[in-house]
PDB file of C-alpha atoms in Angstrom:
ATOM      1  CA  MET A   1      -4.289  -0.553 -10.988  1.00 43.00           C
ATOM      2  CA  LEU A   2      -4.647  -2.353  -7.444  1.00 49.00           C
ATOM      3  CA  LEU A   3      -8.321  -2.466  -7.865  1.00 45.00           C
ATOM      4  CA  ASP A   4      -8.625  -4.601 -10.715  1.00 51.00           C
ATOM      5  CA  ASP A   5      -5.899  -7.047  -9.054  1.00 50.00           C
ATOM      6  CA  ILE A   6      -8.217  -7.683  -6.134  1.00 50.00           C
ATOM      7  CA  GLY A   7     -11.361  -8.114  -8.446  1.00 52.00           C
ATOM      8  CA  TYR A   8     -13.156  -4.764  -7.664  1.00 47.00           C
ATOM      9  CA  LYS A   9     -15.895  -4.543  -9.944  1.00 51.00           C
ATOM     10  CA  ARG A  10     -18.080  -1.529  -8.619  1.00 51.00           C
ATOM     11  CA  ASP A  11     -18.563   1.884 -10.223  1.00 51.00           C
ATOM     12  CA  ARG A  12     -15.216   3.829  -9.130  1.00 46.00           C
ATOM     13  CA  SER A  13     -16.306   7.588  -9.967  1.00 51.00           C
ATOM     14  CA  GLY A  14     -15.642   9.441  -6.921  1.00 54.00           C
ATOM     15  CA  LEU A  15     -13.748   6.602  -5.589  1.00 52.00           C
ATOM     16  CA  PHE A  16     -10.562   8.207  -5.241  1.00 68.00           C
ATOM     17  CA  PRO A  17     -11.860  11.812  -3.704  1.00 73.00           C
ATOM     18  CA  SER A  18     -13.857   9.756  -1.122  1.00 73.00           C
ATOM     19  CA  PHE A  19     -10.522   7.570  -0.336  1.00 74.00           C
ATOM     20  CA  LEU A  20      -8.623  10.885  -0.038  1.00 77.00           C
ATOM     21  CA  LYS A  21     -11.262  12.209   2.496  1.00 80.00           C
ATOM     22  CA  GLU A  22     -10.891   8.893   4.192  1.00 81.00           C
ATOM     23  CA  VAL A  23      -7.008   9.211   4.369  1.00 79.00           C
ATOM     24  CA  ARG A  24      -7.072  13.061   5.682  1.00 82.00           C
ATOM     25  CA  ALA A  25      -9.493  12.137   8.257  1.00 84.00           C
ATOM     26  CA  SER A  26      -7.311   9.052   9.479  1.00 83.00           C
ATOM     27  CA  SER A  27      -3.879  10.314   9.212  1.00 84.00           C
ATOM     28  CA  PRO A  28      -1.813  13.009  10.720  1.00 84.00           C
ATOM     29  CA  SER A  29       0.904  13.064   8.367  1.00 84.00           C
ATOM     30  CA  TYR A  30      -1.542  13.453   4.776  1.00 81.00           C
ATOM     31  CA  ASP A  31      -0.690  16.767   2.821  1.00 81.00           C
ATOM     32  CA  PRO A  32      -3.790  17.486   1.118  1.00 78.00           C
ATOM     33  CA  GLN A  33      -2.046  19.744  -1.179  1.00 79.00           C
ATOM     34  CA  SER A  34      -0.015  16.973  -2.935  1.00 73.00           C
ATOM     35  CA  LYS A  35      -3.324  14.538  -3.244  1.00 64.00           C
ATOM     36  CA  SER A  36      -0.693  11.743  -2.747  1.00 72.00           C
ATOM     37  CA  VAL A  37      -0.706   9.070  -0.336  1.00 76.00           C
ATOM     38  CA  SER A  38       2.661   8.030   1.252  1.00 78.00           C
ATOM     39  CA  PRO A  39       2.674   4.779   3.011  1.00 78.00           C
ATOM     40  CA  GLN A  40       2.782   6.250   6.407  1.00 77.00           C
ATOM     41  CA  ASP A  41      -0.740   7.765   5.473  1.00 78.00           C
ATOM     42  CA  LEU A  42      -1.698   3.807   4.658  1.00 77.00           C
ATOM     43  CA  ARG A  43      -1.041   2.700   7.660  1.00 76.00           C
ATOM     44  CA  TYR A  44      -2.950   4.943   9.349  1.00 76.00           C
ATOM     45  CA  LEU A  45      -5.813   4.498   7.354  1.00 75.00           C
ATOM     46  CA  TYR A  46      -5.801   0.698   7.728  1.00 72.00           C
ATOM     47  CA  GLN A  47      -5.274   1.019  11.499  1.00 74.00           C
ATOM     48  CA  SER A  48      -8.328   3.496  11.818  1.00 72.00           C
ATOM     49  CA  GLU A  49     -12.165   2.441  11.468  1.00 60.00           C
ATOM     50  CA  PRO A  50     -13.824   1.017   9.241  1.00 58.00           C
ATOM     51  CA  TYR A  51     -10.557  -0.924   8.244  1.00 55.00           C
ATOM     52  CA  ARG A  52      -9.827  -2.416  11.493  1.00 56.00           C
ATOM     53  CA  MET A  53     -10.534  -5.697  11.562  1.00 50.00           C
ATOM     54  CA  SER A  54     -12.935  -7.159  14.350  1.00 49.00           C
ATOM     55  CA  ARG A  55     -11.457  -9.865  16.675  1.00 46.00           C
ATOM     56  CA  GLN A  56     -13.907 -12.628  14.977  1.00 48.00           C
ATOM     57  CA  SER A  57     -12.623 -11.614  11.546  1.00 50.00           C
ATOM     58  CA  SER A  58     -11.165 -14.087   9.536  1.00 48.00           C
ATOM     59  CA  PHE A  59      -8.280 -11.995   8.772  1.00 47.00           C
ATOM     60  CA  ASN A  60      -7.560 -12.575  12.702  1.00 51.00           C
ATOM     61  CA  ASN A  61      -6.110 -15.928  12.322  1.00 54.00           C
ATOM     62  CA  GLY A  62      -3.675 -14.543   9.447  1.00 63.00           C
ATOM     63  CA  GLU A  63      -4.738 -16.378   6.466  1.00 70.00           C
ATOM     64  CA  ALA A  64      -6.467 -14.340   4.278  1.00 70.00           C
ATOM     65  CA  LEU A  65      -4.469 -11.427   5.237  1.00 73.00           C
ATOM     66  CA  MET A  66      -1.284 -12.941   4.418  1.00 78.00           C
ATOM     67  CA  GLY A  67      -2.741 -14.293   1.539  1.00 78.00           C
ATOM     68  CA  TYR A  68      -3.703 -10.848   0.031  1.00 81.00           C
ATOM     69  CA  VAL A  69       0.115  -9.524   1.362  1.00 85.00           C
ATOM     70  CA  GLU A  70       1.668 -12.014  -0.567  1.00 88.00           C
ATOM     71  CA  SER A  71      -0.160 -11.718  -3.531  1.00 86.00           C
ATOM     72  CA  LEU A  72       0.585  -7.892  -3.371  1.00 88.00           C
ATOM     73  CA  PHE A  73       4.007  -8.396  -2.966  1.00 92.00           C
ATOM     74  CA  ARG A  74       4.034 -11.381  -6.303  1.00 92.00           C
ATOM     75  CA  LYS A  75       2.535  -8.931  -8.190  1.00 90.00           C
ATOM     76  CA  ALA A  76       4.674  -5.928  -7.645  1.00 93.00           C
ATOM     77  CA  ASP A  77       7.762  -8.544  -7.855  1.00 95.00           C
ATOM     78  CA  VAL A  78       7.753  -8.598 -11.931  1.00 94.00           C
ATOM     79  CA  THR A  79      11.283 -10.429 -12.066  1.00 95.00           C
ATOM     80  CA  GLY A  80      10.101 -13.246  -9.903  1.00 94.00           C
ATOM     81  CA  ASP A  81      13.300 -12.789  -7.581  1.00 96.00           C
ATOM     82  CA  ASN A  82      11.573 -12.399  -4.545  1.00 95.00           C
ATOM     83  CA  LEU A  83      13.041  -8.730  -4.124  1.00 97.00           C
ATOM     84  CA  LEU A  84      11.312  -5.600  -5.109  1.00 97.00           C
ATOM     85  CA  ASP A  85      13.926  -2.968  -6.316  1.00 97.00           C
ATOM     86  CA  LEU A  86      13.667   0.531  -6.741  1.00 96.00           C
ATOM     87  CA  GLU A  87      11.833   0.315 -10.450  1.00 96.00           C
ATOM     88  CA  GLU A  88       9.596  -2.611  -9.420  1.00 96.00           C
ATOM     89  CA  LEU A  89       8.426  -0.313  -6.188  1.00 95.00           C
ATOM     90  CA  ARG A  90       7.924   2.437  -8.631  1.00 94.00           C
ATOM     91  CA  ALA A  91       5.366   0.466 -11.088  1.00 93.00           C
ATOM     92  CA  PHE A  92       3.671  -0.928  -7.458  1.00 92.00           C
ATOM     93  CA  LEU A  93       3.122   2.859  -6.150  1.00 90.00           C
ATOM     94  CA  LYS A  94       1.971   3.987  -9.519  1.00 89.00           C
ATOM     95  CA  ARG A  95      -0.470   1.392  -9.407  1.00 87.00           C
ATOM     96  CA  LEU A  96      -1.279   2.556  -5.865  1.00 84.00           C
ATOM     97  CA  TYR A  97      -1.875   5.736  -6.986  1.00 83.00           C
ATOM     98  CA  ASP A  98      -4.172   5.344  -9.958  1.00 80.00           C
ATOM     99  CA  GLY A  99      -1.749   5.813 -12.712  1.00 84.00           C
ATOM    100  CA  ARG A 100      -0.041   8.838 -11.355  1.00 88.00           C
ATOM    101  CA  GLU A 101       4.025   8.181 -11.329  1.00 91.00           C
ATOM    102  CA  PRO A 102       5.316   8.728  -7.958  1.00 90.00           C
ATOM    103  CA  SER A 103       7.560  11.739  -7.575  1.00 92.00           C
ATOM    104  CA  GLU A 104      11.355  10.567  -6.293  1.00 94.00           C
ATOM    105  CA  GLU A 105      10.716  11.718  -2.799  1.00 93.00           C
ATOM    106  CA  GLU A 106       7.534   9.880  -2.367  1.00 91.00           C
ATOM    107  CA  LEU A 107       9.709   6.682  -3.845  1.00 93.00           C
ATOM    108  CA  SER A 108      12.418   7.538  -1.830  1.00 94.00           C
ATOM    109  CA  ASP A 109      10.428   7.486   1.248  1.00 92.00           C
ATOM    110  CA  ALA A 110       8.660   4.514   0.272  1.00 93.00           C
ATOM    111  CA  MET A 111      11.932   2.773  -0.134  1.00 95.00           C
ATOM    112  CA  LYS A 112      13.277   3.820   3.244  1.00 94.00           C
ATOM    113  CA  ALA A 113       9.743   2.738   5.260  1.00 93.00           C
ATOM    114  CA  LEU A 114       9.811  -0.561   3.397  1.00 94.00           C
ATOM    115  CA  ASP A 115      13.485  -1.809   2.917  1.00 96.00           C
ATOM    116  CA  ALA A 116      14.423  -2.120   6.867  1.00 94.00           C
ATOM    117  CA  ASP A 117      18.091  -3.404   6.436  1.00 96.00           C
ATOM    118  CA  GLY A 118      18.845  -0.828   4.008  1.00 96.00           C
ATOM    119  CA  ASP A 119      20.420  -3.005   1.020  1.00 97.00           C
ATOM    120  CA  GLY A 120      18.155  -0.714  -1.737  1.00 96.00           C
ATOM    121  CA  GLN A 121      15.977  -3.924  -1.984  1.00 97.00           C
ATOM    122  CA  ILE A 122      13.048  -5.079  -0.400  1.00 97.00           C
ATOM    123  CA  ASN A 123      12.256  -8.501   0.562  1.00 96.00           C
ATOM    124  CA  PHE A 124       9.261 -10.313   0.991  1.00 95.00           C
ATOM    125  CA  ASP A 125       9.733 -10.291   5.142  1.00 94.00           C
ATOM    126  CA  GLU A 126      10.381  -6.558   4.839  1.00 95.00           C
ATOM    127  CA  PHE A 127       7.190  -5.735   2.874  1.00 93.00           C
ATOM    128  CA  LYS A 128       5.202  -8.218   5.247  1.00 91.00           C
ATOM    129  CA  SER A 129       6.420  -6.488   8.103  1.00 90.00           C
ATOM    130  CA  PHE A 130       5.439  -3.154   6.995  1.00 89.00           C
ATOM    131  CA  MET A 131       1.958  -4.014   5.912  1.00 84.00           C
ATOM    132  CA  LEU A 132       1.299  -5.597   8.812  1.00 79.00           C
ATOM    133  CA  LYS A 133       2.343  -3.186  11.631  1.00 74.00           C
TER     134      LYS A 133
END
């Protein structure tokens, strides 16, 4: 689970419904019937307040943010080959979805969104480019 990976220790009761409420408020593409969050929905969420970083934020210089993005990629890259294949992406999304297996459509949409060169694998530059858009 991604929250565990970043050391989140607070009580999580009600966290996912609150998260979905924030996604619904920020993303015009969110489908509340599905209760699943697409990469596009996450992009809208992290471009919205209160997630947008301030000009004075340490994230502004890129070090902390790049470290976080690289950490996410390394944890998803189970084979250590600096590429995410479909199964590694599936496992990453499952952690992102708090244990729920992504549908084939969600998996396909995520691969299309992240795999910029269309080779069926996601390299770090593609992952980073998507996460920092």
